[in-house]
Coordinates of C-alpha atoms and ligand atoms in Angstrom, one line a residue:
X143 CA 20.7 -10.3 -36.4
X144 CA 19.5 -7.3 -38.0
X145 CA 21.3 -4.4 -37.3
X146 CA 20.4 -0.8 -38.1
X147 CA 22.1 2.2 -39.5
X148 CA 22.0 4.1 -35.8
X149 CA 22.6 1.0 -33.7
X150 CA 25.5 0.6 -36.2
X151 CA 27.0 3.4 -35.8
X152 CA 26.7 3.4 -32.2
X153 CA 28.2 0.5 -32.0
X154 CA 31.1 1.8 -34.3
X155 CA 32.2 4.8 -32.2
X156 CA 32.0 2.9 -28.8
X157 CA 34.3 0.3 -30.1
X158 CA 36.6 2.6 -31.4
X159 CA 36.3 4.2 -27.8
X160 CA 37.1 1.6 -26.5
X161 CA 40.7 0.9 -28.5
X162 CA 41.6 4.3 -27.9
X163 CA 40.9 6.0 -31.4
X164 CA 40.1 9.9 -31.1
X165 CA 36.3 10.6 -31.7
X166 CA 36.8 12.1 -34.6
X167 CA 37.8 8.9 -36.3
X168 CA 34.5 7.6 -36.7
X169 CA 32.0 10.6 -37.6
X170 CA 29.8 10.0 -40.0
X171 CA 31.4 6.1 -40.5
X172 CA 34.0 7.7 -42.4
X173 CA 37.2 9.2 -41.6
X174 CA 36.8 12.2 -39.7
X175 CA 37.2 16.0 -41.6
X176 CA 40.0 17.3 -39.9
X177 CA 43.0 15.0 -39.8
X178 CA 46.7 14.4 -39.9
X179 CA 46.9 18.3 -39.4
X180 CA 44.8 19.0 -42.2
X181 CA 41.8 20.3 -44.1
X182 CA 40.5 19.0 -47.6
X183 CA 38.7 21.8 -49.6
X184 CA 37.5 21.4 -53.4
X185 CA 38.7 23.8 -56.0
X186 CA 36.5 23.9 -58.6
X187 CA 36.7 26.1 -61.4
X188 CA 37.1 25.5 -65.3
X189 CA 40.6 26.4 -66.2
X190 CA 39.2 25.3 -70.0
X191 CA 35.9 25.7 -72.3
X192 CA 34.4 29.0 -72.5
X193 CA 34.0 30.6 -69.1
X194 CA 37.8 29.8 -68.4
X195 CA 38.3 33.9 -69.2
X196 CA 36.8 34.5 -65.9
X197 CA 36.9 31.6 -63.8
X198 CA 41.0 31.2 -64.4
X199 CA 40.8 34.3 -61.6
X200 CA 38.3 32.5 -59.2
X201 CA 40.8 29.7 -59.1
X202 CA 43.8 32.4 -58.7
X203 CA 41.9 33.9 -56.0
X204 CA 41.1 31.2 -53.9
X205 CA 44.3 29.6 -54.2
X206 CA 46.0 32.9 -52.8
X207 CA 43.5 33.5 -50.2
X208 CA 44.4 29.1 -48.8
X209 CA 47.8 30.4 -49.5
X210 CA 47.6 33.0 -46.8
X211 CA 45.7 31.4 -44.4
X212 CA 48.7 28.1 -44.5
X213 CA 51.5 30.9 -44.0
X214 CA 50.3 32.3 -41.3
X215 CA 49.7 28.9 -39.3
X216 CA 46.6 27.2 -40.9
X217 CA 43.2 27.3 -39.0
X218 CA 43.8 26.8 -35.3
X219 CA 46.8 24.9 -36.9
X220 CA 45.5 23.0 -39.2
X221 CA 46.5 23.7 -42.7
X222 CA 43.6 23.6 -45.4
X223 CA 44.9 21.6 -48.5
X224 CA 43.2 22.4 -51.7
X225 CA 42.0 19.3 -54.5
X226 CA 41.7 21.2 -57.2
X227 CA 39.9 20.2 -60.4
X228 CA 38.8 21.1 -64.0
X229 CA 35.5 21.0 -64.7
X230 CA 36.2 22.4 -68.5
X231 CA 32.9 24.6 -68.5
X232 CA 30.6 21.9 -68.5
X233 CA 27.7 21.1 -66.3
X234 CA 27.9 17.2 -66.3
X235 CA 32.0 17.7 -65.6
X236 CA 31.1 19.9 -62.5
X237 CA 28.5 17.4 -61.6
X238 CA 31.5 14.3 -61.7
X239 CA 34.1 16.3 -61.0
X240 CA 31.8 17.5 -57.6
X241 CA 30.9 13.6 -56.5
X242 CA 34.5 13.0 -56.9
X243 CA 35.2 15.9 -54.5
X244 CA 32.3 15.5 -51.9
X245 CA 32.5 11.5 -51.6
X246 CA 36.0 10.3 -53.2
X247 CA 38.4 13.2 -51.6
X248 CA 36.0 14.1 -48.7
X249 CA 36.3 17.4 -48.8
X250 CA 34.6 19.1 -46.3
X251 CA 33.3 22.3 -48.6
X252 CA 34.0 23.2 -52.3
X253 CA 34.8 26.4 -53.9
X254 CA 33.4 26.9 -57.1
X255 CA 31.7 27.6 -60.5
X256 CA 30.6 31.3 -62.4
X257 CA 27.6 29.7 -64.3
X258 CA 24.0 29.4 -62.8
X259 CA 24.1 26.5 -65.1
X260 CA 27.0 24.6 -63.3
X261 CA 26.2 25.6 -59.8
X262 CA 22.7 23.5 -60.7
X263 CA 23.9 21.0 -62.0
X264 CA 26.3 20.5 -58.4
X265 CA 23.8 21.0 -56.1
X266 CA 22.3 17.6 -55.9
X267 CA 25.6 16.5 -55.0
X268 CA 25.9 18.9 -51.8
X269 CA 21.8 18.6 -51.0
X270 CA 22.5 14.8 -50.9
X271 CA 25.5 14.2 -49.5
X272 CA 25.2 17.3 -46.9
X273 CA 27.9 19.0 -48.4
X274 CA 28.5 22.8 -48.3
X275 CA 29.3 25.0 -51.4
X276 CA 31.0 28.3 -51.6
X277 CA 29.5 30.1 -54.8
X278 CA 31.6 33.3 -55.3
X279 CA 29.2 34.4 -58.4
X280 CA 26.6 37.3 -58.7
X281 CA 23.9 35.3 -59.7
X282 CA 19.3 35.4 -60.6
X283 CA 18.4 34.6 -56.8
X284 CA 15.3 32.3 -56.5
X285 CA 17.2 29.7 -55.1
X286 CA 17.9 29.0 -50.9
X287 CA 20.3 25.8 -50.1
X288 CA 20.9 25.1 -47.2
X289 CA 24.1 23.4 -48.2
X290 CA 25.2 26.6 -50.2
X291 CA 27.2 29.9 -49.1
X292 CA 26.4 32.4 -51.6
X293 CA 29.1 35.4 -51.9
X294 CA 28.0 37.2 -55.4
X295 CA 25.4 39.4 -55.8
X296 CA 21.6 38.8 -55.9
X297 CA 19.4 40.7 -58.4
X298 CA 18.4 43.5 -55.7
X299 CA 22.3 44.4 -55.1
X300 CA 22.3 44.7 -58.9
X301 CA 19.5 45.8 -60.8
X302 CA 17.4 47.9 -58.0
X303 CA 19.8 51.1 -58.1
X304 CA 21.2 50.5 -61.6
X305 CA 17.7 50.6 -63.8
X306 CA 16.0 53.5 -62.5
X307 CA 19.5 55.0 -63.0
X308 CA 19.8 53.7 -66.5
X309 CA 16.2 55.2 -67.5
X310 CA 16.6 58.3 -65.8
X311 CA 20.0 59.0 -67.9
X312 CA 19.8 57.0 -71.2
X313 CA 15.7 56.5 -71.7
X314 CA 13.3 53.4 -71.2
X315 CA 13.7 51.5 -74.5
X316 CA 15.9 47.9 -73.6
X317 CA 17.3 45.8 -75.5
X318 CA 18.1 42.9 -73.5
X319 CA 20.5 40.2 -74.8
X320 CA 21.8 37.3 -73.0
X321 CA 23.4 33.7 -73.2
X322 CA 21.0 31.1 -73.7
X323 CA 20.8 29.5 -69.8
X324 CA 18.9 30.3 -66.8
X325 CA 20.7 32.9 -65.0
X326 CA 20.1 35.5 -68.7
X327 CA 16.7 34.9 -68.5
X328 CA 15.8 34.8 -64.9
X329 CA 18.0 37.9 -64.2
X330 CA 16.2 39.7 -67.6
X331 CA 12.8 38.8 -65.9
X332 CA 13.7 40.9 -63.0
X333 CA 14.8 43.9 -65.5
X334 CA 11.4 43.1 -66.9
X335 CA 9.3 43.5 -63.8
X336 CA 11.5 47.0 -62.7
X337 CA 10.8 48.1 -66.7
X338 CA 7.3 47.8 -66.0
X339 CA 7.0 49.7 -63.0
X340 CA 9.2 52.3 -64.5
X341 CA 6.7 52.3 -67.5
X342 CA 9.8 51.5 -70.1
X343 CA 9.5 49.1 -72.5
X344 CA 11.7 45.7 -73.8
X345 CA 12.2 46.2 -77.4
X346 CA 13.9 43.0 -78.2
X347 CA 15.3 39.9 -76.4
X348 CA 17.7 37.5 -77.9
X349 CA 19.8 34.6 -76.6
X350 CA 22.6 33.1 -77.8
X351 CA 24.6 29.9 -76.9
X352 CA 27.7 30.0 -74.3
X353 CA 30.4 30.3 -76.7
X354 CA 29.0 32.0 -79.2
X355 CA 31.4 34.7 -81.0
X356 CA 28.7 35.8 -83.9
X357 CA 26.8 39.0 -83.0
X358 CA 26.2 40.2 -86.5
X359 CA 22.6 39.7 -86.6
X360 CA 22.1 40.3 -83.5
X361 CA 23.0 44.0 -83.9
X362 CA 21.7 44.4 -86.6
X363 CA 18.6 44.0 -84.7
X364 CA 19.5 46.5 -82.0
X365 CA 20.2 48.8 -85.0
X366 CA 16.4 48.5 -86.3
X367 CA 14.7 48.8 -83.0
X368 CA 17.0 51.4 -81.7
X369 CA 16.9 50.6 -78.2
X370 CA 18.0 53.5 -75.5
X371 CA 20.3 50.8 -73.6
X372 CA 21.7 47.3 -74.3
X373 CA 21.0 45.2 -71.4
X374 CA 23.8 42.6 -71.4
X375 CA 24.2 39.1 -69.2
X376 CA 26.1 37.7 -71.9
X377 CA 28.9 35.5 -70.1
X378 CA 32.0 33.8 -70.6
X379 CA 33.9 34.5 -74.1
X380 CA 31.2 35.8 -75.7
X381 CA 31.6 39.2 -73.8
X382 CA 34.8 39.9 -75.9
X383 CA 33.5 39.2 -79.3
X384 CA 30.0 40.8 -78.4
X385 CA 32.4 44.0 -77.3
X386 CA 34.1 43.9 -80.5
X387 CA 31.8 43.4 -83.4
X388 CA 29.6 46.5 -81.3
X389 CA 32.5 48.9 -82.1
X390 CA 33.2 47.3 -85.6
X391 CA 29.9 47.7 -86.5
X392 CA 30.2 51.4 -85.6
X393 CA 27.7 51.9 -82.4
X394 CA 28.7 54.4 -80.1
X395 CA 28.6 53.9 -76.2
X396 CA 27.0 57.7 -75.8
X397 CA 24.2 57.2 -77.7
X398 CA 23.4 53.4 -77.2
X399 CA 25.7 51.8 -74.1
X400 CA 25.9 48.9 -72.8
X401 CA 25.1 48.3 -69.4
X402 CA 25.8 44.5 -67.9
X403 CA 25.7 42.9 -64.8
X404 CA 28.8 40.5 -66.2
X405 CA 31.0 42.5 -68.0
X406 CA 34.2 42.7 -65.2
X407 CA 37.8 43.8 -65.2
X408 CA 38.7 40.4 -66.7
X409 CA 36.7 40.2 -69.7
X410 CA 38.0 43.5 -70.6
X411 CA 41.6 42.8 -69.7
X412 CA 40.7 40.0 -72.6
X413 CA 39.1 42.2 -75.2
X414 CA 40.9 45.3 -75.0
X415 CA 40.0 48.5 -73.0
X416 CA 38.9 50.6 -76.1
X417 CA 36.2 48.0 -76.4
X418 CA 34.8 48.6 -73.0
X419 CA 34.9 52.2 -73.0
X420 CA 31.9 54.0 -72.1
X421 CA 29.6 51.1 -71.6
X422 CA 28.4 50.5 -67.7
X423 CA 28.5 47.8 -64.9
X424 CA 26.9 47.5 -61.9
X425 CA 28.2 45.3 -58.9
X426 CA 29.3 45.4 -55.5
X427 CA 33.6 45.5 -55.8
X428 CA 35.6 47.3 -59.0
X429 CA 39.5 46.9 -59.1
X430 CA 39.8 50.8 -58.5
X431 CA 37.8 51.0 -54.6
X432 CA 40.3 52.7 -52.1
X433 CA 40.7 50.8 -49.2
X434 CA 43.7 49.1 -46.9
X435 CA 42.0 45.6 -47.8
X436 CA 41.6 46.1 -51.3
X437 CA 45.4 48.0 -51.6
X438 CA 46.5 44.2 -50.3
X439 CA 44.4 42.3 -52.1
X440 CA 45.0 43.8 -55.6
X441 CA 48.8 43.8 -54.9
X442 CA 49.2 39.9 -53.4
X443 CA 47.3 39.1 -56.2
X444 CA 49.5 40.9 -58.8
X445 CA 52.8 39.6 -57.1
X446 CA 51.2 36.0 -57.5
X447 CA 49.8 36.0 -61.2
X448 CA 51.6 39.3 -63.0
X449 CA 51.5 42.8 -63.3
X450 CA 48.8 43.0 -65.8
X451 CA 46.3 40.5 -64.1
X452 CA 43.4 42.4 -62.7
X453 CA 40.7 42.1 -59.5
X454 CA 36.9 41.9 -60.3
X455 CA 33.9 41.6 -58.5
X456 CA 33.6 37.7 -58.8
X457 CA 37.4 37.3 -57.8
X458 CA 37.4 39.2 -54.7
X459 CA 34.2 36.7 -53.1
X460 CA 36.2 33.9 -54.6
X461 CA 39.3 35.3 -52.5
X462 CA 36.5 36.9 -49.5
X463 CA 34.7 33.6 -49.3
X464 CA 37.9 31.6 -48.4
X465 CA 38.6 33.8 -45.8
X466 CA 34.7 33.9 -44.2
X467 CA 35.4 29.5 -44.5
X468 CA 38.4 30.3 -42.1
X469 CA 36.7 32.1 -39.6
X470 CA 34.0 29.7 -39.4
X471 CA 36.3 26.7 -39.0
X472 CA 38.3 28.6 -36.8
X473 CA 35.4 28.2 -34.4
X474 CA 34.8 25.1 -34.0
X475 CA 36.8 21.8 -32.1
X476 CA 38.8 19.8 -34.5
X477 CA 36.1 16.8 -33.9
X478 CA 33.3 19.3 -35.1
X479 CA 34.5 20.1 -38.0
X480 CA 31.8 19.4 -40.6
X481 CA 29.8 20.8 -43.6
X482 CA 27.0 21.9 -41.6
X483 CA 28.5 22.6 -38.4
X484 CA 30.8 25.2 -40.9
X485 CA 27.3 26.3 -41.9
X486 CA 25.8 26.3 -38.6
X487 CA 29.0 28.7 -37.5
X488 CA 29.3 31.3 -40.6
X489 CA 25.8 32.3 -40.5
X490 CA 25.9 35.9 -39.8
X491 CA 29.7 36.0 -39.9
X492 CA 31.3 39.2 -40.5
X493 CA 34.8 40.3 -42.4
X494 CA 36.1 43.4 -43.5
X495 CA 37.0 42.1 -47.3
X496 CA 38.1 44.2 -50.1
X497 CA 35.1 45.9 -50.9
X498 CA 34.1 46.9 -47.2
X499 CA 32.1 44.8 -44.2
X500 CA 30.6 42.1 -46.0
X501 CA 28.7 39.5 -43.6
X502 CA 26.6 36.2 -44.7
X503 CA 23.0 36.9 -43.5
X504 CA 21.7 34.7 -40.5
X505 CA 18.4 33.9 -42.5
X506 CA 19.7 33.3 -46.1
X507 CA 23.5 32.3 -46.5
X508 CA 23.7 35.0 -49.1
X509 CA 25.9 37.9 -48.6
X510 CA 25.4 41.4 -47.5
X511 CA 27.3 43.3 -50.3
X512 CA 27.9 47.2 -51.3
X513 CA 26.1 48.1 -54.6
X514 CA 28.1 50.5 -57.2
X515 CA 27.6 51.4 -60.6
X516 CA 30.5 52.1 -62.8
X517 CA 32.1 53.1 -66.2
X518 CA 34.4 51.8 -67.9
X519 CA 37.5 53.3 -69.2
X520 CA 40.0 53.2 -72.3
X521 CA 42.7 52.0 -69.6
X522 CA 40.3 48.6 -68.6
X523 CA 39.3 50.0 -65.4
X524 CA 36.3 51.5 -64.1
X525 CA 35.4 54.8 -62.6
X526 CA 32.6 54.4 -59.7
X527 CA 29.8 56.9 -60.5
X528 CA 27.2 56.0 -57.8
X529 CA 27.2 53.4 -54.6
X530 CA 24.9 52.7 -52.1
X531 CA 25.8 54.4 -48.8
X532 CA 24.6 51.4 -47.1
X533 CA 25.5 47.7 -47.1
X534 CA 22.7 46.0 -48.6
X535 CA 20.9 42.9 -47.4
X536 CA 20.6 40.1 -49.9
X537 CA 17.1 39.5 -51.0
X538 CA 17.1 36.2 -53.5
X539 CA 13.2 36.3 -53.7
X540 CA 13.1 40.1 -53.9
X541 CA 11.4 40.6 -57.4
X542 CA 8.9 38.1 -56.6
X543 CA 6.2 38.9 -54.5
X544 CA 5.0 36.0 -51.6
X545 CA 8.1 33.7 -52.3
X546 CA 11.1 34.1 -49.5
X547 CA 14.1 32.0 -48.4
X548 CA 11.9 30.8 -45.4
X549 CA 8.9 30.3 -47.4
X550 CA 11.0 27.8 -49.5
X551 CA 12.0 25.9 -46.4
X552 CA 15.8 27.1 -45.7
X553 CA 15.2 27.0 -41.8
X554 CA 15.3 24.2 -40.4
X555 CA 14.8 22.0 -43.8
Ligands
ACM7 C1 25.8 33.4 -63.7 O1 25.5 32.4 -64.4 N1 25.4 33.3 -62.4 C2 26.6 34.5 -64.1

């Protein structure tokens, strides 16, 4: 006789009713989320490769947020156990090292990734399988899944207060430089289009690969075209030796900063504070805010990893996002607990993180955030100069005119 996946699975959980197993033991012809007292979540950031500088902390900080949630009593008693892997800063590792996750631990979410490139490389996994992923990173918008929480930064809680700032106090002449993968060049198109209507002007553009430590001709560049501002969203180690051979080379920040949308605590912590002094970063959290939260959050964190170990503004949605994953779960019956019943239950979810409210919008699944602009210092820390007096909605179509979350099929895809 033929029999078919739903009759199947009928068939399934009323037998299993009928010796006496728990409904939860046959969701989904598997075994069921939430079991033996616990929760599986993925942890998967590269603790190797060339964006370990910065995703190290990610790890760090999701680890100590699943830390506090186990000591004081789990989620509605249930204690979240973290698999945690290394995807070694390549794409294809976090695409294995996600399957492996997703179908061989059965996790029911993953934490992970800083690179646009490694997020899109996992994101068949979690489309096909149902999965949900928590993506802590600032990132080019453009992109809706429904099977992705997104905790960093879109372009408009970036780049809409910082470049009208930028030309109104440096000039309109850019020079934007970038490593060589989507997020550079989708978040410099952005820059582009606010240029334009600013009537400033790109006077170079140049990419170079993740990893690269080489910025002599680069520079030189910048020197002939004597831009007003460097536009950075150079990534991973690349940020130190770009920092660096700048200085070496004799540029000064007055004249000719800097300004990033990458450049964090950590990657200063690496290269040095003289390095970082005087050049600018916009984002939504710096080490320095005042708040009770962030007081906590900056100290658990230095008790766990050392005295010298520093909060950015990917770290604290790495350690927020864990906490708005709680919440969620928190919500729902043990037998409910699923990817997209967690999505289903954090959409428009609020918590008071480190940085202020933050919530995850009802429409999107990206995050409401609070946009700053900031210095940096000689002592590797940052001194806030301007932030939005408002929490600002995420807009990851906002440059681009006609396209929207719901016009790419979010609801109810
Ligand atoms: C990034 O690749 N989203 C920094």
């Amino acid at each position: 006789m033929a029999i078919n996946r739903r009759s199947f699975l009928k068939g399934a959980a009323g037998a299993a009713a009928a010796v006496g197993f728990p409904h939860i033991w046959v969701k989904d012809l598997g075994q069921a989320y939430a079991s033996g007292g616990e929760i599986k979540v993925g942890v998967l950031y590269s603790l190797t490769g060339t964006t370990a500088v910065v995703e190290k902390s990610l790890h760090n900080a999701t680890l100590m947020a699943i830390e506090e949630i186990n000591a004081q009593g789990g989620i509605n008693g249930m204690k979240i156990t973290p698999i945690v892997e290394d995807p070694a800063s390549d794409p294809a590792t976090f695409s294995d090292k996600a399957r492996k996750l997703v179908m061989g631990d059965r996790c029911v979410s993953v934490f992970g990734s800083y690179t646009s490139a490694s997020r899109k490389a996992v994101l068949p996994v979690f489309e096909k399988r149902r999965n949900l992923y928590w993506y802590p990173t600032l990132y080019e918008g453009r992109e809706c899944s429904k099977n992705v929480i997104y905790t960093g930064a879109t372009p408009n809680q970036q780049q809409k207060d910082f470049i009208p700032w930028l030309t109104e106090n440096f000039g309109k002449r850019f020079f934007l430089v970038g490593s060589n993968y989507i997020y550079p060049k989708e978040e410099n198109n952005v820059c582009k289009i606010l240029l334009e209507q600013l009537g400033g002007e790109v006077v170079g553009e140049e990419y170079v690969p993740l990893g690269h430590s080489e910025f002599s001709s680069v520079l030189n560049k910048i020197r002939d075209t004597k831009p007003d501002v460097i536009f950075s969203t150079v990534v991973g180690d690349s940020v130190i030796a770009l920092h660096r051979q700048y200085k070496s080379a004799g540029f000064d920040p007055e004249k000719m900063p800097m300004a990033s949308l990458t450049t964090s605590e950590v990657e200063i912590a690496a290269m040095g504070g003289e390095y970082g002094a005087g050049h600018f970063t916009s984002a939504p959290y710096f080490m320095v805010h005042e708040s009770p939260e962030n007081e906590k959050f900056v100290e658990s964190y230095k008790r766990l990893y050392g005295a010298d170990s520093v909060t950015h503004f990917v770290s604290e949605p790495a350690y927020f996002q864990v906490h708005l994953f709680k919440q969620a779960v928190a919500k729902l019956a043990a037998s409910d607990i699923s990817p997209e019943n967690i999505r289903d239950a954090v959409q428009g979810e609020e918590l008071m993180a480190p940085q202020g409210l933050v919530g995850i919008d009802g429409e999107n699944l990206h995050t409401n955030l609070w946009p700053k602009i900031a210095v940096c210092q000689s002592n590797g820390q940052f001194k806030v100069i301007k932030q939005s007096a408002e929490r600002v909605r995420p807009l990851p179509y906002w440059a681009y005119q006609g396209q929207s979350c719901t016009a790419s099929g979010l609801k109810g895809a």
